[in-house]
Short mmCIF file of C-alpha atoms in Angstrom, two decimals:
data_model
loop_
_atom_site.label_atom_id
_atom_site.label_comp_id
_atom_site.label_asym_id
_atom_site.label_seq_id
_atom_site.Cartn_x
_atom_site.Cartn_y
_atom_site.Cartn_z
CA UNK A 976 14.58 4.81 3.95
CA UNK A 977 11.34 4.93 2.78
CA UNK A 978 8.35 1.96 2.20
CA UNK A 979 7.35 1.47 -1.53
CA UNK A 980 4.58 -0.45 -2.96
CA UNK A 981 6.46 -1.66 -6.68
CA UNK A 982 3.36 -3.45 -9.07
CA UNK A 983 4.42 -5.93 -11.10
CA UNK A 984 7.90 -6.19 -10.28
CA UNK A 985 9.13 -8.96 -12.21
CA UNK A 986 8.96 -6.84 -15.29
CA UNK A 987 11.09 -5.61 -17.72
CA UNK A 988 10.97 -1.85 -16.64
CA UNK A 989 9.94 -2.84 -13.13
CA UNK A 990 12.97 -5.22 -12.23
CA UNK A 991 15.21 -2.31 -12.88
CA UNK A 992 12.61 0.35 -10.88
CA UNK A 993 13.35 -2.51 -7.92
CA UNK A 994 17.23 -2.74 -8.44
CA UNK A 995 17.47 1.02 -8.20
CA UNK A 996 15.36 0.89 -4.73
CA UNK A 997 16.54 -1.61 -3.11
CA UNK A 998 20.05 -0.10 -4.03
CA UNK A 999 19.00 3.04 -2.55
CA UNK A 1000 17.73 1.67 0.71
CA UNK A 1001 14.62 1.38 0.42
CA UNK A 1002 12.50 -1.23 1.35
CA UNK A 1003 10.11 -2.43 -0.67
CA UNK A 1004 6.92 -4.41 -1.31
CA UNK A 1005 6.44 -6.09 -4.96
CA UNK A 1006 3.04 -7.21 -6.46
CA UNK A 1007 3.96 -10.46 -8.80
CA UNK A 1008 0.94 -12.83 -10.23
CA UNK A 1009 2.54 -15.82 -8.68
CA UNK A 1010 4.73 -17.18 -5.55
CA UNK A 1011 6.97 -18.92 -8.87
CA UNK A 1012 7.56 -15.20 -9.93
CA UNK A 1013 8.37 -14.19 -6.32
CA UNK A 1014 10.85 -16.84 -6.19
CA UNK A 1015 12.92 -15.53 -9.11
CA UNK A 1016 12.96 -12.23 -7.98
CA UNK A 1017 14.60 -13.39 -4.47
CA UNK A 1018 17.20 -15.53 -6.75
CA UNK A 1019 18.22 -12.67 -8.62
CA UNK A 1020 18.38 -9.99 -6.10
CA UNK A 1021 19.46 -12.85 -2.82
CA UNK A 1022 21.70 -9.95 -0.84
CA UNK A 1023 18.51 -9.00 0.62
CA UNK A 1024 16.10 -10.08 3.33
CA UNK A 1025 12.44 -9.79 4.17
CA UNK A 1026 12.56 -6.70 5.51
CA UNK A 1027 13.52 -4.85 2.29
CA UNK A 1028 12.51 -6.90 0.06
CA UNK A 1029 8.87 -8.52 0.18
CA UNK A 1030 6.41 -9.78 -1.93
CA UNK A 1031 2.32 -9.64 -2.22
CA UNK A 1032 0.22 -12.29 -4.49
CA UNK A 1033 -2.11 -10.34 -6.69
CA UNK A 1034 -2.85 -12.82 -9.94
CA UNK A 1035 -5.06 -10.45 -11.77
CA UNK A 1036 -4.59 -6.62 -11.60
CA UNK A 1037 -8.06 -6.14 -13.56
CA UNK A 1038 -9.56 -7.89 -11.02
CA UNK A 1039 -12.32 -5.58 -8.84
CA UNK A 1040 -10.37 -5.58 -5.65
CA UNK A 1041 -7.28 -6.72 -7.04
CA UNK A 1042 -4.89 -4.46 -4.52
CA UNK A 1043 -7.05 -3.90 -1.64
CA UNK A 1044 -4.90 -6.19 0.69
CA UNK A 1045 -1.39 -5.52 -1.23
CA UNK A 1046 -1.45 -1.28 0.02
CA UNK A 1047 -1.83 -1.75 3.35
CA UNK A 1048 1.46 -2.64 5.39
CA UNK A 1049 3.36 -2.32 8.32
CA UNK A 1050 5.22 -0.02 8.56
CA UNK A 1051 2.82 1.55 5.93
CA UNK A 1052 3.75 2.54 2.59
CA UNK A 1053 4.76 6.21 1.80
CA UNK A 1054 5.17 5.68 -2.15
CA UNK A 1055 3.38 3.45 -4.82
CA UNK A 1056 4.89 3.11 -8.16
CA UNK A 1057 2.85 1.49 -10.40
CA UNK A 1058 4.20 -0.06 -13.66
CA UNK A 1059 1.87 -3.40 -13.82
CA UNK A 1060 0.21 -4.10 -17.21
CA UNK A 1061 -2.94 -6.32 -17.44
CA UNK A 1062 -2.00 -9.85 -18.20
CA UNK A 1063 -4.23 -12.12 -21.14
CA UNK A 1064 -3.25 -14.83 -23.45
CA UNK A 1065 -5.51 -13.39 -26.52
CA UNK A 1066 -7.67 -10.65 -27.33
CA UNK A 1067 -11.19 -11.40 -28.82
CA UNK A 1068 -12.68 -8.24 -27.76
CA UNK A 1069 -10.09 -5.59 -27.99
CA UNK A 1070 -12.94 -3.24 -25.41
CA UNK A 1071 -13.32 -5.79 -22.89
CA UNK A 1072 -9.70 -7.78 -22.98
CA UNK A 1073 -7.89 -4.67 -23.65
CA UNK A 1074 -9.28 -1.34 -22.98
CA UNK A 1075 -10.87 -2.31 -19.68
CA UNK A 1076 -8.46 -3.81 -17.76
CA UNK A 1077 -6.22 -1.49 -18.58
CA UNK A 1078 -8.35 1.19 -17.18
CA UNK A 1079 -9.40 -0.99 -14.37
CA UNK A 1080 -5.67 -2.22 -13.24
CA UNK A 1081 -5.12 1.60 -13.31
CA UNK A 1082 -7.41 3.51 -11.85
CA UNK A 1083 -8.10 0.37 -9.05
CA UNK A 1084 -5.02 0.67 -7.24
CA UNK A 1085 -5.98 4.98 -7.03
CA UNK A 1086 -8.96 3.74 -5.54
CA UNK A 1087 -7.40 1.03 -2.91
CA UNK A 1088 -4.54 3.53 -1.64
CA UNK A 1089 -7.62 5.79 -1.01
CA UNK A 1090 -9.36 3.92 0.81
CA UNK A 1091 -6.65 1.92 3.01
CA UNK A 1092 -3.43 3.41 2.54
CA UNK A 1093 -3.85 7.14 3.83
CA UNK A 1094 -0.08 7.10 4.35
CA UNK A 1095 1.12 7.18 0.86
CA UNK A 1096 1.79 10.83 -0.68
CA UNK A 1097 3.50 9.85 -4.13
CA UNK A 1098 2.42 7.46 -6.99
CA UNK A 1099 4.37 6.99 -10.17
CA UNK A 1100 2.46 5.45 -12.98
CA UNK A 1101 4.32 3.85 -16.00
CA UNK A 1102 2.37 5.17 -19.02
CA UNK A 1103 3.93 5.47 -22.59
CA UNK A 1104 4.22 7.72 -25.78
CA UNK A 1105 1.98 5.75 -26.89
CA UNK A 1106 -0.47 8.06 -24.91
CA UNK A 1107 1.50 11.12 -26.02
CA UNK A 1108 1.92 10.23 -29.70
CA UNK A 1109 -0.83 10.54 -32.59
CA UNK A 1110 -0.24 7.98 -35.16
CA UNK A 1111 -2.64 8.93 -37.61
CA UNK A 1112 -0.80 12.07 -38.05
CA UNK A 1113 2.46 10.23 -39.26
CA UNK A 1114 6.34 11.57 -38.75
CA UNK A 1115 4.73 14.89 -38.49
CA UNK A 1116 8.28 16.86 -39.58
CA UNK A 1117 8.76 20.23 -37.83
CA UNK A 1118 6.63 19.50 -34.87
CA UNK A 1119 7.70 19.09 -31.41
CA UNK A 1120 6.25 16.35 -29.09
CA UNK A 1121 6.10 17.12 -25.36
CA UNK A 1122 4.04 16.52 -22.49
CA UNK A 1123 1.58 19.06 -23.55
CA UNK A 1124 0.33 16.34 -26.15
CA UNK A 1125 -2.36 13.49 -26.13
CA UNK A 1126 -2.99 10.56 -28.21
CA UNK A 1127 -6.56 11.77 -29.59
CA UNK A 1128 -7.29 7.99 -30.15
CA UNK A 1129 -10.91 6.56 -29.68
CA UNK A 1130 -12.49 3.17 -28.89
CA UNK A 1131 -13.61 3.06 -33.04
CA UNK A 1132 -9.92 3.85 -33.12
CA UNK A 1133 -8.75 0.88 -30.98
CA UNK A 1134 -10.57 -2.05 -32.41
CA UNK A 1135 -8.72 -1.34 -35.94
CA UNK A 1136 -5.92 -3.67 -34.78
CA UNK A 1137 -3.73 -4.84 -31.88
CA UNK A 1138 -1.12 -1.77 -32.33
CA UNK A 1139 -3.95 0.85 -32.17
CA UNK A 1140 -5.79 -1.33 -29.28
CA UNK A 1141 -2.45 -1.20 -27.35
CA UNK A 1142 -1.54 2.52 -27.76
CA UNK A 1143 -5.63 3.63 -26.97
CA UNK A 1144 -5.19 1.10 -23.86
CA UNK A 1145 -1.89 3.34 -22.44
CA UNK A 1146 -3.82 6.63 -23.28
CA UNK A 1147 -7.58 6.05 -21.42
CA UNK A 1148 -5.57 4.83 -18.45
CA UNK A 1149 -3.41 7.54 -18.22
CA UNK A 1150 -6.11 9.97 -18.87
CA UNK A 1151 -8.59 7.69 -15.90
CA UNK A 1152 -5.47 8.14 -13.47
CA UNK A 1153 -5.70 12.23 -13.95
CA UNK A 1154 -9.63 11.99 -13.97
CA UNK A 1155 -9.47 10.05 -10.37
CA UNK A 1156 -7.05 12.70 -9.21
CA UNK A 1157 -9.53 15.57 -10.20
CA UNK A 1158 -12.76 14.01 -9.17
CA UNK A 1159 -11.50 12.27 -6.13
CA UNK A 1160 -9.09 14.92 -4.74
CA UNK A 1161 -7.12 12.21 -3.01
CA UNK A 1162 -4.24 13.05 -0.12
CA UNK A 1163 -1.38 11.71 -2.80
CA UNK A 1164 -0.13 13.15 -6.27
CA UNK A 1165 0.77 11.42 -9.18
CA UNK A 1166 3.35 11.50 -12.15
CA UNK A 1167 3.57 9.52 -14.67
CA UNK A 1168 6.25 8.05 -16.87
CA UNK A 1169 5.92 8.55 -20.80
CA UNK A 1170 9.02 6.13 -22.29
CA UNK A 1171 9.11 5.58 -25.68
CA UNK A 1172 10.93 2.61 -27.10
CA UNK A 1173 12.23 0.73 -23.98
CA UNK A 1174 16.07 -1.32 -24.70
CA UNK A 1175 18.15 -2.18 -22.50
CA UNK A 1176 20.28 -5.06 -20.06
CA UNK A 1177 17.82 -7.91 -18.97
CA UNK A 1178 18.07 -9.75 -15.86
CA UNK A 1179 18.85 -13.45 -17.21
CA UNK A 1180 16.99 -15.14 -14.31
CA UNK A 1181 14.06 -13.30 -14.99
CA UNK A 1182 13.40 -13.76 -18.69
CA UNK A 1183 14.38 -16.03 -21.82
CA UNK A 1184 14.71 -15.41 -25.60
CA UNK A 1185 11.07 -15.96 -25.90
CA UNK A 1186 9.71 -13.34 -23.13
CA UNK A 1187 11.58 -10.54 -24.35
CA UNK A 1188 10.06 -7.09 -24.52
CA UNK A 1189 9.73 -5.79 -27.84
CA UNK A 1190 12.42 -3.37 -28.33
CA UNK A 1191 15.02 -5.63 -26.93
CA UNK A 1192 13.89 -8.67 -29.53
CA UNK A 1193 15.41 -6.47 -32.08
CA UNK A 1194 18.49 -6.67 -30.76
CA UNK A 1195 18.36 -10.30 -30.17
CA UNK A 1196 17.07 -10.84 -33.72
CA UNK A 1197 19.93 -9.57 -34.91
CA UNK A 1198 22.40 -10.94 -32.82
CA UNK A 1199 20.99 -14.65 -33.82
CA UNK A 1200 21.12 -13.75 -37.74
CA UNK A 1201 17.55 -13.80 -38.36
CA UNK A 1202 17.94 -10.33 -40.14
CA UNK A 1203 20.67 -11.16 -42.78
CA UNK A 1204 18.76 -10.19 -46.09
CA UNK A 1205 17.45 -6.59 -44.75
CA UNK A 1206 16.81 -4.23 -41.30
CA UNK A 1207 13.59 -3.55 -40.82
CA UNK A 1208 12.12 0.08 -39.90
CA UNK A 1209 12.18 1.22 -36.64
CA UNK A 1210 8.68 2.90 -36.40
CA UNK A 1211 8.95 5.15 -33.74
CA UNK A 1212 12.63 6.45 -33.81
CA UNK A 1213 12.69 7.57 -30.25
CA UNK A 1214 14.12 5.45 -27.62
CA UNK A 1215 15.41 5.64 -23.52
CA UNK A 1216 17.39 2.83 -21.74
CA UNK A 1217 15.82 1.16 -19.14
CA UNK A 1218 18.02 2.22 -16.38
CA UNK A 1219 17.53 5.84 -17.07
CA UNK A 1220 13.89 5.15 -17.24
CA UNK A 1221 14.01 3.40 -14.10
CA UNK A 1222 15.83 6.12 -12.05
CA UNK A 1223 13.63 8.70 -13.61
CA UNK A 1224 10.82 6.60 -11.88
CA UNK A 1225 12.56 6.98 -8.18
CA UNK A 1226 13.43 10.79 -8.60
CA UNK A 1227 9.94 11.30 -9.53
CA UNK A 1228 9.26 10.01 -6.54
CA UNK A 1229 11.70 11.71 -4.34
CA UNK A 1230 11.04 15.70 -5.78
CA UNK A 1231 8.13 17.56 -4.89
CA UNK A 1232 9.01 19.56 -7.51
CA UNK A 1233 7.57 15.97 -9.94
CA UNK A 1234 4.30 15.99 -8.51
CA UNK A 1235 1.20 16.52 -10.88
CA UNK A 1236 3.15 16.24 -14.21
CA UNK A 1237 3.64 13.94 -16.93
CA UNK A 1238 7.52 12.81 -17.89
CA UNK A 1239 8.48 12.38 -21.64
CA UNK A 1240 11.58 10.44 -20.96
CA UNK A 1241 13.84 9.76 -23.87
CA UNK A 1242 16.77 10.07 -24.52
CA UNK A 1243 16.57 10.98 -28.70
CA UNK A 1244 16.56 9.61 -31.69
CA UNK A 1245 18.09 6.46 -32.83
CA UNK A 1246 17.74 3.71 -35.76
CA UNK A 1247 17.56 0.05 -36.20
CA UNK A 1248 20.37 0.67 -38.67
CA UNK A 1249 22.55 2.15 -35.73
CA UNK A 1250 22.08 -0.42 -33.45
CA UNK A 1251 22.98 -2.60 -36.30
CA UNK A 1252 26.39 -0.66 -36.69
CA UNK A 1253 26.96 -1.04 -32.96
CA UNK A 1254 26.81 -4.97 -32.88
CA UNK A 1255 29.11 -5.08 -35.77
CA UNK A 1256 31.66 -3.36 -34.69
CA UNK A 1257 31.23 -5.46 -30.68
CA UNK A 1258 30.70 -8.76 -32.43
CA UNK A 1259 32.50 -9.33 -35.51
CA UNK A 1260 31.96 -13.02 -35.27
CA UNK A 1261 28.06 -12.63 -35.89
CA UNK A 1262 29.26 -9.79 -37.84
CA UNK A 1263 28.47 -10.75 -41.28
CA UNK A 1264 24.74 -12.26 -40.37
CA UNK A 1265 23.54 -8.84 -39.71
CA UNK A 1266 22.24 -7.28 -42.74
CA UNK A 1267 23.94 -3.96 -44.11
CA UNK A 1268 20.51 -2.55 -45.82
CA UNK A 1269 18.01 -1.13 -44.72
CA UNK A 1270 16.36 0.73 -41.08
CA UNK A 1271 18.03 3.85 -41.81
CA UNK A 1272 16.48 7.24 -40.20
CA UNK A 1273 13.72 8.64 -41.87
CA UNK A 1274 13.58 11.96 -43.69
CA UNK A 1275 11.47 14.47 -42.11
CA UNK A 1276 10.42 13.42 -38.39
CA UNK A 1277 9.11 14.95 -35.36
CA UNK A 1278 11.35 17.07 -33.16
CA UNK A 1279 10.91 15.93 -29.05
CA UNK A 1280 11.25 17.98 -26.07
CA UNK A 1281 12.85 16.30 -23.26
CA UNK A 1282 13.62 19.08 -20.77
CA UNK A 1283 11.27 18.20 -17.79
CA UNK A 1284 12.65 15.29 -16.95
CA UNK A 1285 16.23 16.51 -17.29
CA UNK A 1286 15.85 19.89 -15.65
CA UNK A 1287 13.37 18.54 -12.85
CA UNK A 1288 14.66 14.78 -12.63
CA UNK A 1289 18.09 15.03 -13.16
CA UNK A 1290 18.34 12.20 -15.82
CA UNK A 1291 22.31 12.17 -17.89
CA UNK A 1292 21.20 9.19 -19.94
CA UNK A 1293 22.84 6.21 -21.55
CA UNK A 1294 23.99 7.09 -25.00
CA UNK A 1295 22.73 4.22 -27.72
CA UNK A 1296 26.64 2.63 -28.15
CA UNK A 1297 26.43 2.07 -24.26
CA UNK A 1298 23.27 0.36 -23.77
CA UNK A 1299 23.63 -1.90 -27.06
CA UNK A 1300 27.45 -2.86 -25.47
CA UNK A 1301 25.90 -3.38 -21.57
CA UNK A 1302 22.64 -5.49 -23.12
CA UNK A 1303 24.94 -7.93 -25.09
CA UNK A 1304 26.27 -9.87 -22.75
CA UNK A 1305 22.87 -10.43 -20.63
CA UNK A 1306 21.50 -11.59 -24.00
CA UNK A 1307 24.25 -13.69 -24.15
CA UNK A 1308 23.99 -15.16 -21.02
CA UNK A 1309 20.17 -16.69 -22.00
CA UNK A 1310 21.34 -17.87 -25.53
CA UNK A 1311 21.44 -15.08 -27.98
#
């Protein structure tokens, strides 16, 4: 058994980081921004107690500060995964709303296991392609994405709009994680996580049609016939399922043989046309509100190179029929 630190725990990729702990053993310590969130995470997980299964109040990650009294514990933590995201309702200034406490939420939990948590050796950090990926280049056909690969976005770059703001927000904090790990030679490593587009089961209690993550509104779009006349594109064309994505998190955090490296985990290509195909043929009642045209492949797209994370993590992931069949019913059960 081992003691974790989990940030933000009541979210989409972090509620299945916790389920795979906790199933595991482990006992663990979640962040949440309120004792409301806390409470839904004890609901939907009520097998276990207090002592593997805790929370810790911290209402703004970008806060200076914000985790100084959530790493320290007794018995003391050993790893920290990290997948919190700064929380705002709107973004005037795409620097200061955006950029910074993205940075901040990032690179200020480094600095508070540092100082007061001399115990932990591992810390996982949920990053994205978006910090791999450069979107100015376009499909880029014939060239293979890895780990080896930056965004090469800038602030100019970020202020364009909210999409470029996001992906520049996932690249400077990955790249401010490494920097604190150069300059400040801590006693832990870190990895981080690189998904690309997230899908996957929900946990009902935790979320309703209106909170979805992105990828997942997609499906639920569908599934409500709001896309009868046309699919629309996918954009990237890369995807993982959460559960892989989760347990890639923990066996990053188990092998020494993860430590100091980035993780491209997907799991290939797919389509919006595919998934499409797949809730036809699993719902034929909805069947005919789901448009036949359109969010096909594209011609000519980037090649990917997942090997790390299978050859050093271990991850057999989900094909696309399976996660689209597994996700339908916990959309179901919220209203979809």
């Amino acid at each position: 058994m081992t003691r974790v630190l989990l940030t933000g725990g009541s979210g989409f990729i972090a509620v299945h980081v916790l389920e795979a702990l906790l199933t595991q053993g482990h006992s663990v310590v979640t962040t949440v921004r309120s004792d409301a969130k806390a409470k839904m995470l004890r609901d939907t997980f009520p097998d276990y107690g207090t002592d593997k299964l805790d929370f810790a109040i911290v209402a703004d990650i970008a806060e200076e500060g914000a985790f100084d009294q959530a790493v320290k514990s007794d018995p003391p933590f050993e790893w920290v995964i990290h997948t919190a995201s700064p929380f705002h309702f709107n973004i005037t200034d795409t620097k200061k709303d955006l950029l910074d406490p993205a940075i901040i939420g990032t690179t200020g939990i480094l600095k508070a296991i540092k100082k007061s948590a001399p115990s932990v050796k591992r810390v996982i950090i949920t990053s994205s392609f978006a910090a791999i990926f450069s979107p100015k280049i376009g499909n880029r056909p014939g060239y293979t994405y890895s780990e080896k690969d930056w965004n090469p976005t800038t602030e100019e770059d970020a202020i364009q709009d909210p999409p470029s703001g996001y992906r520049a927000s996932k690249t400077f904090a990955e790249k401010a994680a490494w920097d604190f790990i150069e300059t400040e030679k801590p006693n832990f490593t870190i990895s981080t996580m690189n998904p690309p587009m997230v899908f996957g089961p929900i946990h009902p209690k935790l979320q309703t049609l209106d909170t979805l993550n992105t990828s997942n509104q997609r499906i639920r779009d569908m599934m409500l016939g709001k896309l009868q006349d046309e699919i629309p594109a996918a954009g990237v064309y890369v995807w993982v399922d959460v559960r892989d994505l989760a347990v890639a998190h923990v066996r990053a955090a188990e092998r020494p043989s993860a430590a100091g490296k980035r993780f491209f985990v997907t799991a290939g290509y797919y389509s919006n046309r595919e998934i499409a195909d797949v809730l036809r043929e699993q719902l034929p009642d909805v069947a005919s509100k789901i448009a036949t045209k359109g969010g096909e492949f594209p011609e000519g797209y980037f090649e990917y190179d997942n090997s790390r994370t299978k050859d050093i993590l271990g991850i057999q992931f989900h094909s696309l029929k399976d996660m689209v069949k597994d996700t339908i019913p916990t959309l179901q059960a919220i209203g979809a």
